[in-house]
Coordinates of C-alpha atoms in Angstrom, one line a residue:
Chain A
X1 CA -58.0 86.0 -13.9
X2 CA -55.5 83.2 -13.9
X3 CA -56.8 81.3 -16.9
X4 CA -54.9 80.7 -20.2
X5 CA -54.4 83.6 -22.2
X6 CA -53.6 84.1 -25.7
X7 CA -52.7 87.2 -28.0
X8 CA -53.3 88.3 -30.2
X9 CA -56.9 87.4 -30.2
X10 CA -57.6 87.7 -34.0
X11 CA -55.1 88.4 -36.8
X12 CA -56.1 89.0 -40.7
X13 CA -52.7 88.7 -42.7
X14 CA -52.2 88.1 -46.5
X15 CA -51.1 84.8 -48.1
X16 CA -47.1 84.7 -48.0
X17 CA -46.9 86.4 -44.7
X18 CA -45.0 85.1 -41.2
X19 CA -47.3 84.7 -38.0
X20 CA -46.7 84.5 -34.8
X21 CA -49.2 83.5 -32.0
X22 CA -48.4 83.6 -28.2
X23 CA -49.8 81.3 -25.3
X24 CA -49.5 82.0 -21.5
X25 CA -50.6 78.7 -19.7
X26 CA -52.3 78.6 -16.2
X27 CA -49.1 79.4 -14.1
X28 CA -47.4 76.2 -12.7
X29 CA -48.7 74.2 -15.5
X30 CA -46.6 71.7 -16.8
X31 CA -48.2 70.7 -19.9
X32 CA -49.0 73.1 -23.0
X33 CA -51.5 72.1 -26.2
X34 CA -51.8 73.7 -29.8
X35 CA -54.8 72.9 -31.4
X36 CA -56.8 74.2 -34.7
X37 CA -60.2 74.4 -35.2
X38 CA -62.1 74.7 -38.3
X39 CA -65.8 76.6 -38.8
X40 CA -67.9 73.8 -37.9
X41 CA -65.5 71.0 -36.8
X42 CA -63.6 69.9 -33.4
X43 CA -60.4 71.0 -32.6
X44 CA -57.4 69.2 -34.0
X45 CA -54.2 68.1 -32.3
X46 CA -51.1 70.1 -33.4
X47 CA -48.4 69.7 -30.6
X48 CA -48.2 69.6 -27.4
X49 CA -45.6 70.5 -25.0
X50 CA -44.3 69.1 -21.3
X51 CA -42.3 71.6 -20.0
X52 CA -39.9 72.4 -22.6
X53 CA -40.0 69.8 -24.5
X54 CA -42.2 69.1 -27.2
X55 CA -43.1 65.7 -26.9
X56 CA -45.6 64.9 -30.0
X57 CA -46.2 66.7 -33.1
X58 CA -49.4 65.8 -35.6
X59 CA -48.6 65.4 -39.2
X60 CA -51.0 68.3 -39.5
X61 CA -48.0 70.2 -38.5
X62 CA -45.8 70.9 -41.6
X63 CA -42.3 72.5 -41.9
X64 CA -44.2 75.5 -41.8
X65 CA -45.1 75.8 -38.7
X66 CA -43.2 75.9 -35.7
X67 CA -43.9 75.5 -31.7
X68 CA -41.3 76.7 -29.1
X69 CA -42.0 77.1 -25.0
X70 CA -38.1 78.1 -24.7
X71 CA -38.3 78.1 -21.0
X72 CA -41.2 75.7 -20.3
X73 CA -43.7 78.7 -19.4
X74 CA -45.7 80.6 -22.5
X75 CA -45.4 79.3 -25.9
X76 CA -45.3 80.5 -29.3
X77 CA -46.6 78.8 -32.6
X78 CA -45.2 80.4 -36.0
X79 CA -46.4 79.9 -39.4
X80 CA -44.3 80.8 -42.3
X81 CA -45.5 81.6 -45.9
X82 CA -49.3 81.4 -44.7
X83 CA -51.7 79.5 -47.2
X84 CA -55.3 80.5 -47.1
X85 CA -56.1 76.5 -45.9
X86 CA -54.0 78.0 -42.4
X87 CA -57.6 80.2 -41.6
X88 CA -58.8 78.9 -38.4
X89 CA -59.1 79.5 -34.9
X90 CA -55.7 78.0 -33.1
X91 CA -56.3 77.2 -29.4
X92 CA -54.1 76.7 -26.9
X93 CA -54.9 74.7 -23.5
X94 CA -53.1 73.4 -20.2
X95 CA -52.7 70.7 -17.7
X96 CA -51.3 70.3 -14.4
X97 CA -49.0 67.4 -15.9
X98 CA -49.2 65.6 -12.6
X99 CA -51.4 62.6 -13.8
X100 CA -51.1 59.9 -16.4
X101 CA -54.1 59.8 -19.0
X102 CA -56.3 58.8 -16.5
X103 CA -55.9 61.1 -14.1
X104 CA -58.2 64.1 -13.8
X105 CA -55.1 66.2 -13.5
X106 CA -54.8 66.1 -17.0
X107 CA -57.9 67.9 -17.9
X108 CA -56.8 70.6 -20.2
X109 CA -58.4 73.8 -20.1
X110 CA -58.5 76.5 -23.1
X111 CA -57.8 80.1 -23.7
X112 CA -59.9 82.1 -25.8
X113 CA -58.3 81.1 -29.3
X114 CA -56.7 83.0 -32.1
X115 CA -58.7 83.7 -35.1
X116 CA -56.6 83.5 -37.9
X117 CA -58.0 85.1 -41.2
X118 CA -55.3 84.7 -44.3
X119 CA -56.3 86.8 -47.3
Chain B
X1 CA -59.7 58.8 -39.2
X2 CA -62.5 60.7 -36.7
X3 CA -62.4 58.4 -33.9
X4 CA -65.3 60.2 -31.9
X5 CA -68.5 60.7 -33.5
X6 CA -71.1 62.9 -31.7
X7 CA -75.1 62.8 -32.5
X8 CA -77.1 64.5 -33.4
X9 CA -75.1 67.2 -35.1
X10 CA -77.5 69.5 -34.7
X11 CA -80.4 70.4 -32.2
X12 CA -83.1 73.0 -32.3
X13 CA -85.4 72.9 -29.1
X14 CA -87.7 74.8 -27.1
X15 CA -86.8 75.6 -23.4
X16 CA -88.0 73.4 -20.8
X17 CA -87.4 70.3 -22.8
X18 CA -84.8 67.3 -22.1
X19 CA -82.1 65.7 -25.0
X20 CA -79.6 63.5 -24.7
X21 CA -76.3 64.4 -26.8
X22 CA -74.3 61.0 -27.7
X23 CA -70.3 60.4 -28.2
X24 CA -69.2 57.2 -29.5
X25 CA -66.0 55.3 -30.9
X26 CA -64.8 51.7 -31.4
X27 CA -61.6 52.9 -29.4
X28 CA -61.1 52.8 -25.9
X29 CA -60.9 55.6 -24.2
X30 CA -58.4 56.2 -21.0
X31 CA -60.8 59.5 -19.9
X32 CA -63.1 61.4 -21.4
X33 CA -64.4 64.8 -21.0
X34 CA -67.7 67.2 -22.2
X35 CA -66.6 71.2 -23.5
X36 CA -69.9 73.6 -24.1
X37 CA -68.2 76.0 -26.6
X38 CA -69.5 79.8 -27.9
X39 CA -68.5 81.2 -31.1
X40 CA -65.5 82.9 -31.3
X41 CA -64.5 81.3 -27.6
X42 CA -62.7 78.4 -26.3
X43 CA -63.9 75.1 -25.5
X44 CA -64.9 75.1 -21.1
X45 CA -64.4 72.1 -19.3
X46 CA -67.8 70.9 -17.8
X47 CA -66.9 67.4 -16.5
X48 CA -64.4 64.6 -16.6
X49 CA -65.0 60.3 -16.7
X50 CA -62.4 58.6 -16.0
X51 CA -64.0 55.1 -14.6
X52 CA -66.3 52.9 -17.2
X53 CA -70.1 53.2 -15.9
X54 CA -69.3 56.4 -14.1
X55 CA -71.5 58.9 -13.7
X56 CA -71.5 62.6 -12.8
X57 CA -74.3 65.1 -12.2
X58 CA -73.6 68.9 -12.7
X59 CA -77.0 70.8 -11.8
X60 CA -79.5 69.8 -15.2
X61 CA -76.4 68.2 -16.8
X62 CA -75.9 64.6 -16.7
X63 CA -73.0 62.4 -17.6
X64 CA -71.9 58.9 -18.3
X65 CA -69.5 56.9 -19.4
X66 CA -69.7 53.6 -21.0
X67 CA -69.2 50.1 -19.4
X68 CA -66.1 49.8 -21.6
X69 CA -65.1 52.8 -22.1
X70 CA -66.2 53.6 -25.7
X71 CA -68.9 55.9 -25.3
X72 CA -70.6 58.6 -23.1
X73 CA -73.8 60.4 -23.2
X74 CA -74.5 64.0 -22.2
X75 CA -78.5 64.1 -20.9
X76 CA -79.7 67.7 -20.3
X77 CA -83.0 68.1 -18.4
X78 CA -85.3 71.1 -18.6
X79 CA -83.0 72.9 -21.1
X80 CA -82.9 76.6 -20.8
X81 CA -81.8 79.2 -23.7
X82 CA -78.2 79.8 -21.4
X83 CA -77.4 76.0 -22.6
X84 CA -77.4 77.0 -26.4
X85 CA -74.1 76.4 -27.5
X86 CA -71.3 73.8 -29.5
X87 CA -71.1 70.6 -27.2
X88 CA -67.7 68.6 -27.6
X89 CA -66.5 65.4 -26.4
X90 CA -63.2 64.8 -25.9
X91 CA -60.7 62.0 -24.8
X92 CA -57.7 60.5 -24.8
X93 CA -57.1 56.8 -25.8
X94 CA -55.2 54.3 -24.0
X95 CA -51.8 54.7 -26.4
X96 CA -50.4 56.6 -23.7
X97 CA -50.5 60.2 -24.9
X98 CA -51.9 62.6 -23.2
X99 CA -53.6 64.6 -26.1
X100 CA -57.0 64.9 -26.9
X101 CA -59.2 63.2 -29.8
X102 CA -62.2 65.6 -30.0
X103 CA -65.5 64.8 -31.3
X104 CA -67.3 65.9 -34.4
X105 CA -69.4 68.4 -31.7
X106 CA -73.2 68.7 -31.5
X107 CA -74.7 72.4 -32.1
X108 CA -77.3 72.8 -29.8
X109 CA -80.3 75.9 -29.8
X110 CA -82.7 76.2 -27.1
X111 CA -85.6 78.7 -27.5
X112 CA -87.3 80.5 -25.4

């Protein structure tokens, strides 16, 4: 299976605890999404990633969290000091990167999520 | 600021009947795309708009996108239990970025 994967696929953790989630895009993807999803809601932008540089961050992202894709192939997203407002599934996605907007080569497609679950 | 809303939130429905799911905004959109989701899973492409009037066919699932851009509809005909699931639309706006504005989703229950 070639898809996006993510690991680990659900972590519980207490309050004040350091996370760390890992993405592996489609391979030869240049373009790599965080996104957090709340029970019931759409996902929500966090960052995004072309290559190795990350090229927008959402004000949902505070100084506690931090996105790195050191050599423009998986990614990792950290959060520091974990509130319980941090529980939610964080899902990671990939495009091609060879379109603009437009272009259907920018559809993004999803791994299976990280349930996050701070105590 | 939700720029996408999605009705009708929820759907309960017995198999073998048709609905149409809706996804509007006041923005323009650049392209817009549909996601079926299941719990605990994440979001699977199921078709992309790009052009305004377009349409797409995929099996019972119909799709199209608005005249200008600010809307799209999601008709399903002859729903079976195997469509139950969280239906989200998705897009990104004409600012240039290539990030995606997702909709409020519609949770959708067919019975058999």
């Amino acid at each position: 299976d070639t898809g996006v994967s993510q690991d680990p696929r659900h972590k519980i953790t207490k309050r004040g605890q350091n996370v760390t989630f890992r993405c592996d895009p489609i391979s030869e993807h240049n373009r790599l999404y965080w996104y957090r999803q709340t029970l019931g809601q759409g996902p929500e932008f966090l960052t995004y990633f072309q290559n190795e540089a990350q090229l927008e961050k959402s004000r949902l992202l505070s100084d506690r969290f931090s996105a790195e894709r050191p050599k423009g192939s998986f990614s990792t997203l950290e959060i520091q000091r974990t509130e319980q407002g941090d529980s939610a599934m964080y899902l990671c996605a990939s495009s091609s990167g060879t379109g603009g907007p437009r272009s259907s080569y920018n559809e993004q497609f999803f791994g299976p999520g990280t349930r996050l679950t701070v105590l | 600021t939700q720029l996408l809303e999605q009705s009708p939130q929820f759907l309960s429905i017995q198999e073998g009947e048709n609905l149409t799911v809706y996804c509007n905004s006041s923005s323009v959109f650049s392209s817009l795309q549909w996601y079926r989701q299941e719990p605990g899973e994440g979001p699977v492409l199921l078709v992309t708009v790009v052009t305004g009037g377009e349409v797409k066919k995929l099996k019972r699932l119909t799709f199209q996108f608005g005249d200008a851009r600010k809307d799209s509809s999601l008709h399903i005909t002859a729903a079976q239990p195997g469509d139950t699931g969280l239906y989200l639309c998705a897009g990104t706006t004409t600012s240039g970025t290539y990030k995606y504005i997702f909709g409020t989703g519609t949770r959708l229950k067919v019975l058999a």
